[in-house]
PDB file of C-alpha atoms in Angstrom:
ATOM      1  CA  MET A 507    -129.871   8.952-264.202  1.00  0.00           C
ATOM      2  CA  ASP A 508    -130.032  12.342-262.753  1.00  0.00           C
ATOM      3  CA  THR A 509    -132.625  13.551-265.342  1.00  0.00           C
ATOM      4  CA  TRP A 510    -134.301  10.032-264.257  1.00  0.00           C
ATOM      5  CA  ARG A 511    -134.765  10.521-261.045  1.00  0.00           C
ATOM      6  CA  ALA A 512    -136.157  14.362-261.310  1.00  0.00           C
ATOM      7  CA  MET A 513    -138.546  12.558-263.538  1.00  0.00           C
ATOM      8  CA  GLU A 514    -139.197  10.032-260.660  1.00  0.00           C
ATOM      9  CA  ALA A 515    -139.738  13.143-257.949  1.00  0.00           C
ATOM     10  CA  LEU A 516    -142.333  14.949-260.395  1.00  0.00           C
ATOM     11  CA  VAL A 517    -144.602  11.306-260.628  1.00  0.00           C
ATOM     12  CA  GLU A 518    -143.720  11.456-256.469  1.00  0.00           C
ATOM     13  CA  THR A 519    -145.725  15.400-256.297  1.00  0.00           C
ATOM     14  CA  GLY A 520    -148.409  13.708-258.337  1.00  0.00           C
ATOM     15  CA  LYS A 521    -147.787  16.207-261.056  1.00  0.00           C
ATOM     16  CA  VAL A 522    -146.734  12.981-263.673  1.00  0.00           C
ATOM     17  CA  ARG A 523    -148.965  10.110-263.636  1.00  0.00           C
ATOM     18  CA  ALA A 524    -146.328   7.709-265.690  1.00  0.00           C
ATOM     19  CA  ILE A 525    -142.743   8.471-266.760  1.00  0.00           C
ATOM     20  CA  GLY A 526    -141.069   6.250-269.744  1.00  0.00           C
ATOM     21  CA  VAL A 527    -138.026   6.483-272.347  1.00  0.00           C
ATOM     22  CA  SER A 528    -137.300   6.174-275.578  1.00  0.00           C
ATOM     23  CA  ASN A 529    -134.975   4.264-278.116  1.00  0.00           C
ATOM     24  CA  PHE A 530    -133.157   2.216-274.848  1.00  0.00           C
ATOM     25  CA  ASN A 531    -131.529  -1.148-275.714  1.00  0.00           C
ATOM     26  CA  LYS A 532    -131.739  -4.160-272.938  1.00  0.00           C
ATOM     27  CA  ALA A 533    -128.194  -3.390-272.384  1.00  0.00           C
ATOM     28  CA  ILE A 534    -128.948   0.364-271.229  1.00  0.00           C
ATOM     29  CA  LEU A 535    -132.114  -0.639-269.798  1.00  0.00           C
ATOM     30  CA  GLU A 536    -130.213  -4.042-267.894  1.00  0.00           C
ATOM     31  CA  LYS A 537    -128.157  -0.796-266.233  1.00  0.00           C
ATOM     32  CA  MET A 538    -130.982   1.054-265.561  1.00  0.00           C
ATOM     33  CA  VAL A 539    -133.606  -0.493-263.953  1.00  0.00           C
ATOM     34  CA  PRO A 540    -132.044  -1.782-260.953  1.00  0.00           C
ATOM     35  CA  GLN A 541    -130.961   2.577-260.254  1.00  0.00           C
ATOM     36  CA  CYS A 542    -134.955   3.228-260.005  1.00  0.00           C
ATOM     37  CA  ARG A 543    -137.164   3.438-257.616  1.00  0.00           C
ATOM     38  CA  ILE A 544    -139.686   3.932-260.182  1.00  0.00           C
ATOM     39  CA  VAL A 545    -139.203   1.245-263.446  1.00  0.00           C
ATOM     40  CA  PRO A 546    -139.821   2.964-267.203  1.00  0.00           C
ATOM     41  CA  ALA A 547    -143.654   2.875-267.931  1.00  0.00           C
ATOM     42  CA  VAL A 548    -142.806   2.489-271.383  1.00  0.00           C
ATOM     43  CA  ASN A 549    -139.991   2.307-273.762  1.00  0.00           C
ATOM     44  CA  GLN A 550    -141.389   3.235-277.174  1.00  0.00           C
ATOM     45  CA  VAL A 551    -138.471   1.595-279.767  1.00  0.00           C
ATOM     46  CA  GLU A 552    -138.986   0.829-283.370  1.00  0.00           C
ATOM     47  CA  ILE A 553    -140.325  -2.767-283.979  1.00  0.00           C
ATOM     48  CA  HIS A 554    -141.551  -4.245-286.957  1.00  0.00           C
ATOM     49  CA  PRO A 555    -141.270  -7.850-288.423  1.00  0.00           C
ATOM     50  CA  TYR A 556    -137.543  -6.438-289.914  1.00  0.00           C
ATOM     51  CA  ASN A 557    -136.777  -5.140-286.601  1.00  0.00           C
ATOM     52  CA  GLN A 558    -138.362  -7.627-284.178  1.00  0.00           C
ATOM     53  CA  SER A 559    -135.729  -7.045-280.931  1.00  0.00           C
ATOM     54  CA  PRO A 560    -137.179 -10.274-279.299  1.00  0.00           C
ATOM     55  CA  GLU A 561    -134.544  -9.859-276.324  1.00  0.00           C
ATOM     56  CA  LEU A 562    -135.329  -6.229-275.936  1.00  0.00           C
ATOM     57  CA  VAL A 563    -139.298  -6.688-275.964  1.00  0.00           C
ATOM     58  CA  LYS A 564    -138.726 -10.020-273.708  1.00  0.00           C
ATOM     59  CA  PHE A 565    -136.660  -7.518-271.024  1.00  0.00           C
ATOM     60  CA  CYS A 566    -139.467  -5.203-270.820  1.00  0.00           C
ATOM     61  CA  GLN A 567    -142.257  -7.415-270.804  1.00  0.00           C
ATOM     62  CA  GLU A 568    -140.598  -9.157-267.533  1.00  0.00           C
ATOM     63  CA  ASN A 569    -139.955  -5.618-265.818  1.00  0.00           C
ATOM     64  CA  GLY A 570    -143.394  -4.449-266.449  1.00  0.00           C
ATOM     65  CA  ILE A 571    -142.568  -1.880-269.216  1.00  0.00           C
ATOM     66  CA  VAL A 572    -144.655  -1.503-272.187  1.00  0.00           C
ATOM     67  CA  VAL A 573    -143.671  -1.539-275.293  1.00  0.00           C
ATOM     68  CA  THR A 574    -144.502   0.965-277.765  1.00  0.00           C
ATOM     69  CA  GLY A 575    -143.454   0.125-281.178  1.00  0.00           C
ATOM     70  CA  TYR A 576    -143.261   2.829-283.629  1.00  0.00           C
ATOM     71  CA  CYS A 577    -142.822   2.260-287.400  1.00  0.00           C
ATOM     72  CA  PRO A 578    -144.735  -0.926-286.768  1.00  0.00           C
ATOM     73  CA  LEU A 579    -144.837  -1.223-291.167  1.00  0.00           C
ATOM     74  CA  GLY A 580    -141.799  -0.681-291.365  1.00  0.00           C
ATOM     75  CA  GLY A 581    -141.468   3.185-293.587  1.00  0.00           C
ATOM     76  CA  THR A 582    -140.200   4.514-296.546  1.00  0.00           C
ATOM     77  CA  LYS A 583    -137.315   2.880-297.287  1.00  0.00           C
ATOM     78  CA  ILE A 584    -138.413  -0.405-295.617  1.00  0.00           C
ATOM     79  CA  SER A 585    -141.903  -1.681-296.099  1.00  0.00           C
ATOM     80  CA  VAL A 586    -142.831  -4.934-294.954  1.00  0.00           C
ATOM     81  CA  MET A 587    -145.936  -4.550-296.566  1.00  0.00           C
ATOM     82  CA  ASP A 588    -144.231  -6.044-299.877  1.00  0.00           C
ATOM     83  CA  ASP A 589    -142.816  -9.363-297.573  1.00  0.00           C
ATOM     84  CA  ASP A 590    -143.907 -11.960-299.634  1.00  0.00           C
ATOM     85  CA  TYR A 591    -144.243 -14.113-296.482  1.00  0.00           C
ATOM     86  CA  ILE A 592    -146.872 -11.236-294.880  1.00  0.00           C
ATOM     87  CA  LYS A 593    -148.838 -10.605-298.477  1.00  0.00           C
ATOM     88  CA  ARG A 594    -149.358 -14.337-298.246  1.00  0.00           C
ATOM     89  CA  VAL A 595    -150.520 -14.427-294.380  1.00  0.00           C
ATOM     90  CA  ALA A 596    -152.641 -11.309-295.833  1.00  0.00           C
ATOM     91  CA  GLU A 597    -154.029 -13.365-298.625  1.00  0.00           C
ATOM     92  CA  ALA A 598    -155.244 -16.017-296.584  1.00  0.00           C
ATOM     93  CA  HIS A 599    -156.998 -13.966-294.025  1.00  0.00           C
ATOM     94  CA  ALA A 600    -158.579 -11.592-297.094  1.00  0.00           C
ATOM     95  CA  CYS A 601    -156.764  -8.664-295.216  1.00  0.00           C
ATOM     96  CA  THR A 602    -154.217  -6.096-295.980  1.00  0.00           C
ATOM     97  CA  PRO A 603    -150.452  -6.796-295.491  1.00  0.00           C
ATOM     98  CA  ALA A 604    -150.460  -3.670-292.651  1.00  0.00           C
ATOM     99  CA  GLN A 605    -153.026  -5.530-290.627  1.00  0.00           C
ATOM    100  CA  VAL A 606    -151.328  -8.723-290.502  1.00  0.00           C
ATOM    101  CA  ALA A 607    -147.745  -6.674-289.860  1.00  0.00           C
ATOM    102  CA  LEU A 608    -149.888  -4.640-287.340  1.00  0.00           C
ATOM    103  CA  SER A 609    -151.567  -7.985-285.776  1.00  0.00           C
ATOM    104  CA  TRP A 610    -148.384  -9.972-284.978  1.00  0.00           C
ATOM    105  CA  ALA A 611    -147.024  -6.796-282.929  1.00  0.00           C
ATOM    106  CA  LEU A 612    -150.024  -6.428-281.358  1.00  0.00           C
ATOM    107  CA  SER A 613    -150.104 -10.559-280.577  1.00  0.00           C
ATOM    108  CA  ARG A 614    -146.769  -9.862-278.833  1.00  0.00           C
ATOM    109  CA  GLY A 615    -148.272  -7.661-276.722  1.00  0.00           C
ATOM    110  CA  ILE A 616    -146.459  -4.770-278.113  1.00  0.00           C
ATOM    111  CA  VAL A 617    -148.335  -1.442-278.105  1.00  0.00           C
ATOM    112  CA  VAL A 618    -148.502   0.045-282.084  1.00  0.00           C
ATOM    113  CA  ILE A 619    -148.587   3.182-283.408  1.00  0.00           C
ATOM    114  CA  PRO A 620    -148.479   3.330-286.869  1.00  0.00           C
ATOM    115  CA  LYS A 621    -148.752   6.451-288.948  1.00  0.00           C
ATOM    116  CA  SER A 622    -150.967   6.912-291.758  1.00  0.00           C
ATOM    117  CA  THR A 623    -152.897  10.458-293.549  1.00  0.00           C
ATOM    118  CA  ASN A 624    -155.168   8.025-295.535  1.00  0.00           C
ATOM    119  CA  GLU A 625    -158.652   8.259-294.333  1.00  0.00           C
ATOM    120  CA  LEU A 626    -158.827   4.349-295.071  1.00  0.00           C
ATOM    121  CA  ARG A 627    -155.784   3.176-294.232  1.00  0.00           C
ATOM    122  CA  LEU A 628    -156.386   4.120-290.683  1.00  0.00           C
ATOM    123  CA  LYS A 629    -159.811   2.635-290.302  1.00  0.00           C
ATOM    124  CA  GLN A 630    -158.071  -0.759-292.009  1.00  0.00           C
ATOM    125  CA  ASN A 631    -155.414  -0.196-289.402  1.00  0.00           C
ATOM    126  CA  LEU A 632    -158.156  -0.842-286.614  1.00  0.00           C
ATOM    127  CA  LYS A 633    -159.104  -4.109-287.893  1.00  0.00           C
ATOM    128  CA  LYS A 634    -157.065  -6.493-285.828  1.00  0.00           C
ATOM    129  CA  VAL A 635    -156.172 -10.118-287.400  1.00  0.00           C
ATOM    130  CA  THR A 636    -155.882 -13.539-285.564  1.00  0.00           C
ATOM    131  CA  LEU A 637    -153.121 -15.088-286.643  1.00  0.00           C
ATOM    132  CA  THR A 638    -152.809 -18.617-285.817  1.00  0.00           C
ATOM    133  CA  SER A 639    -149.781 -19.955-283.507  1.00  0.00           C
ATOM    134  CA  ASP A 640    -147.153 -21.188-286.836  1.00  0.00           C
ATOM    135  CA  GLU A 641    -148.147 -18.135-288.461  1.00  0.00           C
ATOM    136  CA  LYS A 642    -146.834 -15.964-285.855  1.00  0.00           C
ATOM    137  CA  ARG A 643    -143.941 -18.534-285.573  1.00  0.00           C
ATOM    138  CA  MET A 644    -142.938 -17.922-289.314  1.00  0.00           C
ATOM    139  CA  PHE A 645    -142.358 -13.971-288.349  1.00  0.00           C
ATOM    140  CA  ALA A 646    -139.681 -14.859-286.215  1.00  0.00           C
ATOM    141  CA  LYS A 647    -137.661 -16.570-289.585  1.00  0.00           C
ATOM    142  CA  ILE A 648    -138.168 -13.547-291.591  1.00  0.00           C
ATOM    143  CA  GLY A 649    -134.695 -13.188-292.396  1.00  0.00           C
ATOM    144  CA  LYS A 650    -134.459  -9.281-292.893  1.00  0.00           C
ATOM    145  CA  HIS A 651    -132.829  -7.370-289.973  1.00  0.00           C
ATOM    146  CA  GLU A 652    -133.196  -3.436-291.264  1.00  0.00           C
ATOM    147  CA  ARG A 653    -133.990  -0.162-289.128  1.00  0.00           C
ATOM    148  CA  LYS A 654    -135.636   3.169-290.273  1.00  0.00           C
ATOM    149  CA  VAL A 655    -134.342   4.844-287.629  1.00  0.00           C
ATOM    150  CA  ASP A 656    -130.761   3.821-286.175  1.00  0.00           C
ATOM    151  CA  PRO A 657    -130.244   5.683-282.821  1.00  0.00           C
ATOM    152  CA  GLY A 658    -126.418   4.292-282.659  1.00  0.00           C
ATOM    153  CA  ARG A 659    -126.248   4.169-279.064  1.00  0.00           C
ATOM    154  CA  ASP A 660    -125.264   1.862-276.650  1.00  0.00           C
ATOM    155  CA  LEU A 661    -124.274   1.145-273.099  1.00  0.00           C
ATOM    156  CA  LYS A 662    -120.605   2.492-274.083  1.00  0.00           C
ATOM    157  CA  ASP A 663    -121.821   5.610-275.663  1.00  0.00           C
ATOM    158  CA  LEU A 664    -124.030   6.318-272.914  1.00  0.00           C
ATOM    159  CA  GLU A 665    -121.537   5.676-270.092  1.00  0.00           C
ATOM    160  CA  TRP A 666    -121.627   9.322-268.974  1.00  0.00           C
ATOM    161  CA  ILE A 667    -125.486   8.726-267.926  1.00  0.00           C
ATOM    162  CA  PHE A 668    -124.307   6.621-265.157  1.00  0.00           C
ATOM    163  CA  HIS A 669    -121.743   8.733-264.266  1.00  0.00           C
ATOM    164  CA  GLU A 670    -119.181   6.102-265.322  1.00  0.00           C
ATOM    165  CA  ASP A 671    -115.394   6.664-265.307  1.00  0.00           C
ATOM    166  CA  LYS A 672    -116.711  10.332-264.758  1.00  0.00           C
ATOM    167  CA  ALA A 673    -117.713  10.228-268.493  1.00  0.00           C
ATOM    168  CA  GLU A 674    -118.891  13.790-269.783  1.00  0.00           C
ATOM    169  CA  CYS A 675    -122.164  14.199-272.170  1.00  0.00           C
ATOM    170  CA  PRO A 676    -120.780  14.028-275.879  1.00  0.00           C
ATOM    171  CA  LEU A 677    -122.200  16.686-277.716  1.00  0.00           C
ATOM    172  CA  ILE A 678    -124.859  16.012-279.962  1.00  0.00           C
TER     173      ILE A 678
END
């Protein structure tokens, strides 16, 4: 919390407009938010149809924390664009599976930051598709739960942040 308090001080001086976190799960945020003078403006986390994190997204949105989803299309080891359901929805809307996955995240109020170096895909990624309520609901039924980036941290691993039990920062 010392680092967070220092960042809050920067906001108060006017040198910084907003501060946020990355890869914080719900348990960590539940512990952190009550101790903040300034709630994080954003939590940047891996979000895609195979890593939906509904409880984390709900907690962030209820507490005014914008969720920014990195790897919204999965990545090299996880390709949501090969998912049968997503491909069927893309076909129904005459668009790409990537546009469907990005539109799904946007429909949940998540800011997405897809990565591409291909000019055509960059342009395609800007086209939002309006998904039906049923299509959005079906995303929750996708049975895969995979992550490209697994920070492997939970509240127990990060007790030192909150100075509990005089825990020390682990060597990273």
